[in-house]
Each structure stands twice: as C-alpha cells, then as structure tokens.
Short mmCIF file of C-alpha atoms in Angstrom, two decimals:
data_model
loop_
_atom_site.label_atom_id
_atom_site.label_comp_id
_atom_site.label_asym_id
_atom_site.label_seq_id
_atom_site.Cartn_x
_atom_site.Cartn_y
_atom_site.Cartn_z
CA MET A 973 -46.30 -65.05 -133.99
CA SER A 974 -48.16 -64.42 -130.74
CA LEU A 975 -50.28 -67.11 -129.09
CA SER A 976 -53.20 -64.68 -129.35
CA ASP A 977 -53.08 -65.26 -133.14
CA PHE A 978 -54.02 -68.93 -132.69
CA ARG A 979 -57.49 -70.39 -132.13
CA HIS A 980 -56.66 -74.04 -131.53
CA ARG A 981 -54.53 -75.67 -128.87
CA HIS A 982 -53.94 -79.39 -128.46
CA ARG A 983 -52.18 -80.56 -125.30
CA LEU A 984 -50.18 -83.77 -124.99
CA ARG A 985 -47.60 -85.40 -122.76
CA VAL A 986 -44.27 -86.58 -124.20
CA ARG A 987 -43.81 -90.33 -123.93
CA TYR A 988 -40.44 -91.86 -123.15
CA GLY A 989 -40.44 -93.79 -126.44
CA GLU A 990 -40.52 -90.51 -128.39
CA CYS A 991 -37.10 -89.55 -127.04
CA ASP A 992 -33.59 -90.46 -128.15
CA MET A 993 -30.49 -91.47 -126.22
CA GLN A 994 -29.71 -87.79 -125.59
CA GLY A 995 -32.81 -87.57 -123.41
CA VAL A 996 -34.77 -85.24 -125.70
CA VAL A 997 -37.54 -85.72 -128.26
CA TYR A 998 -36.07 -87.32 -131.38
CA ASN A 999 -36.06 -84.84 -134.28
CA ALA A 1000 -38.31 -86.90 -136.60
CA ARG A 1001 -41.02 -86.94 -133.90
CA TYR A 1002 -41.62 -83.22 -134.39
CA LEU A 1003 -43.37 -83.96 -137.68
CA ASP A 1004 -45.45 -86.59 -135.87
CA TYR A 1005 -46.44 -83.90 -133.37
CA GLY A 1006 -47.24 -81.56 -136.26
CA ASP A 1007 -49.49 -84.22 -137.80
CA ILE A 1008 -51.32 -84.72 -134.50
CA ALA A 1009 -51.77 -80.96 -134.11
CA ILE A 1010 -53.09 -80.49 -137.66
CA THR A 1011 -55.45 -83.47 -137.37
CA GLU A 1012 -56.93 -82.08 -134.13
CA TYR A 1013 -57.08 -78.57 -135.62
CA TRP A 1014 -58.98 -79.86 -138.66
CA ARG A 1015 -61.32 -81.76 -136.33
CA ALA A 1016 -62.00 -78.53 -134.39
CA VAL A 1017 -62.56 -76.60 -137.63
CA GLY A 1018 -65.08 -79.27 -138.67
CA PHE A 1019 -63.10 -80.17 -141.78
CA ARG A 1020 -63.77 -83.74 -142.95
CA TYR A 1021 -62.15 -84.26 -146.37
CA MET A 1022 -59.86 -87.13 -145.44
CA GLY A 1023 -61.04 -90.53 -146.65
CA GLU A 1024 -64.28 -89.21 -148.10
CA GLY A 1025 -63.69 -89.11 -151.82
CA ALA A 1026 -61.40 -88.79 -154.78
CA MET A 1027 -59.34 -85.95 -153.32
CA GLU A 1028 -57.02 -85.57 -150.35
CA PHE A 1029 -54.47 -83.16 -148.97
CA HIS A 1030 -50.83 -84.14 -149.50
CA VAL A 1031 -47.90 -82.53 -147.73
CA ALA A 1032 -45.89 -80.66 -150.38
CA ASN A 1033 -43.43 -79.07 -147.96
CA ALA A 1034 -42.69 -79.34 -144.25
CA THR A 1035 -40.17 -77.41 -142.16
CA VAL A 1036 -39.26 -77.62 -138.51
CA ASP A 1037 -37.49 -74.82 -136.65
CA PHE A 1038 -36.06 -76.16 -133.40
CA LYS A 1039 -35.95 -73.57 -130.60
CA LYS A 1040 -35.50 -75.43 -127.28
CA PRO A 1041 -35.27 -79.13 -126.38
CA ILE A 1042 -38.30 -81.12 -125.27
CA LYS A 1043 -37.79 -83.80 -122.61
CA PRO A 1044 -39.64 -86.98 -121.56
CA ASP A 1045 -42.88 -86.53 -119.61
CA GLU A 1046 -43.17 -82.82 -120.42
CA VAL A 1047 -46.63 -81.52 -121.21
CA LEU A 1048 -46.79 -79.59 -124.48
CA ASP A 1049 -49.27 -77.15 -125.95
CA MET A 1050 -49.44 -77.28 -129.74
CA TRP A 1051 -51.05 -74.14 -131.18
CA THR A 1052 -52.19 -74.41 -134.81
CA ARG A 1053 -53.68 -72.09 -137.41
CA THR A 1054 -53.87 -71.61 -141.15
CA GLU A 1055 -51.18 -69.13 -142.06
CA LYS A 1056 -51.98 -68.80 -145.76
CA ILE A 1057 -54.72 -69.97 -148.12
CA GLY A 1058 -53.63 -70.40 -151.73
CA ASN A 1059 -55.41 -71.54 -154.87
CA THR A 1060 -54.70 -75.24 -154.28
CA SER A 1061 -53.05 -75.26 -150.87
CA LEU A 1062 -53.15 -74.37 -147.21
CA THR A 1063 -50.04 -73.36 -145.28
CA VAL A 1064 -50.54 -74.49 -141.70
CA ILE A 1065 -48.32 -73.38 -138.81
CA THR A 1066 -47.98 -75.16 -135.49
CA GLU A 1067 -46.08 -73.67 -132.58
CA ILE A 1068 -45.10 -76.15 -129.88
CA HIS A 1069 -44.78 -74.62 -126.42
CA GLY A 1070 -44.08 -76.05 -123.00
CA ALA A 1071 -47.52 -76.13 -121.34
CA ARG A 1072 -48.15 -73.17 -119.07
CA ASP A 1073 -51.40 -72.09 -117.49
CA ASP A 1074 -50.21 -68.53 -116.82
CA GLY A 1075 -50.32 -67.47 -120.49
CA ALA A 1076 -46.55 -67.10 -120.77
CA GLU A 1077 -44.88 -68.39 -123.91
CA ASP A 1078 -42.30 -71.21 -123.84
CA LEU A 1079 -41.62 -71.78 -127.55
CA ARG A 1080 -39.90 -75.06 -128.36
CA SER A 1081 -40.52 -75.48 -132.09
CA VAL A 1082 -42.29 -74.01 -135.13
CA ILE A 1083 -43.61 -76.39 -137.79
CA ARG A 1084 -44.92 -75.22 -141.17
CA GLU A 1085 -46.63 -77.51 -143.65
CA VAL A 1086 -47.90 -76.71 -147.12
CA GLN A 1087 -50.83 -79.05 -147.76
CA VAL A 1088 -51.98 -79.32 -151.39
CA LEU A 1089 -55.43 -80.59 -152.38
CA VAL A 1090 -54.83 -83.41 -154.88
CA ASP A 1091 -57.01 -85.42 -157.26
CA LEU A 1092 -56.13 -89.00 -156.26
CA ALA A 1093 -56.74 -90.48 -159.72
CA GLU A 1094 -54.64 -87.94 -161.62
CA HIS A 1095 -52.24 -86.94 -158.82
CA ARG A 1096 -52.66 -83.29 -159.77
CA PRO A 1097 -53.47 -80.29 -157.60
CA LEU A 1098 -57.10 -79.21 -157.42
CA PRO A 1099 -58.46 -75.74 -156.67
CA LEU A 1100 -59.57 -75.32 -153.06
CA PRO A 1101 -63.35 -74.96 -152.93
CA GLU A 1102 -64.46 -71.54 -151.68
CA ALA A 1103 -66.47 -73.24 -148.91
CA VAL A 1104 -63.28 -74.86 -147.57
CA LYS A 1105 -61.41 -71.54 -147.66
CA ALA A 1106 -64.29 -69.89 -145.78
CA GLN A 1107 -64.39 -72.69 -143.20
CA PHE A 1108 -60.75 -72.16 -142.22
CA ARG A 1109 -60.96 -68.34 -142.33
CA THR A 1110 -64.04 -68.33 -140.12
CA PHE A 1111 -62.48 -70.63 -137.53
CA ASP A 1112 -59.23 -68.67 -137.33
CA LEU A 1113 -61.15 -65.40 -136.83
CA ARG A 1114 -63.28 -66.69 -133.93
CA ASP A 1115 -63.03 -64.81 -130.63
CA THR A 1116 -62.17 -67.69 -128.31
CA PRO A 1117 -59.73 -70.58 -128.74
CA VAL A 1118 -60.72 -74.24 -128.80
CA PHE A 1119 -58.79 -76.60 -126.52
CA SER A 1120 -58.34 -80.36 -126.97
CA GLY A 1121 -56.21 -83.15 -125.56
CA GLU A 1122 -56.24 -82.37 -121.85
CA VAL A 1123 -53.73 -84.46 -119.86
CA SER A 1124 -53.29 -85.12 -116.17
#
C-alpha cells in the first residue's frame, strides 16, 4: 500500500526499554506500537466508543509482518487507516516506517488488526452502526492527512 492511501500519521521515538538484547525493538512491542497508532487514529477520526457504554471493540485477530529492524532512538512514522469495514468489524492496517521528511518510504513493519464490536454483557458481536461506518469512511477519504505525536 502506498503512503498516499493513508490519512493519519503518528510519530514516535523508540525508547531503549522497548528493545531486546539484540539491539532492536522486541517483537511483542510491535503490537504495542499498533495499539498506540490505532488509538491516535481513532482520536483523529473523532471516534469515542471506548469506555462509554455496554459495547467495546475487541481484537479478534492481529498479524505483524516484519520487514526491517527498528533500533533504539529511531523516530518512526506509523500510518494507519481502515482497510475494510465489515458487518461487525473493522480491519485496521498500520504501516510503520522510519521517519523521513522527504516523502520516501522506509517500511519496517505492517500490522493488521480485526477489531470486532462486542456487547460486553453477552460477549457477542454487534452490528456496526451505519454512523460509525460513515465516520471512518469519511476520514479515510479526506484530502489531507492528519499528523500527531511530533517528536524532537
């Protein structure tokens, strides 16, 4: 997928404690990064379901494709978008790139999560409201990207 397909970027700096003895980001941390990226993406979209009622999104599936290592103190750009909208779920993709201001791509990892809307009392999937579907579609079709998490 091209970076031009994404409308949200969150930038962060890798902390030493996120790395393993091999001097690269520990593999489990990639899902932490994916969670940060999705949280900031949802904030940019204006989506506020979490903690507000009897339903929440649960991660039904998560995959990480490792492309290139990430090292301590690197600055990363995490580009996120909704890849697919289903009846009860959203498939969200995050591409992690080494931060570059020249527009070039430096792909390090691709994370996909299927998030299912769940009734918390019954623990069963719920249909996604049309307004929620429209909210994500509208954001991902906007002309200009939204940036968050600037680092020095």
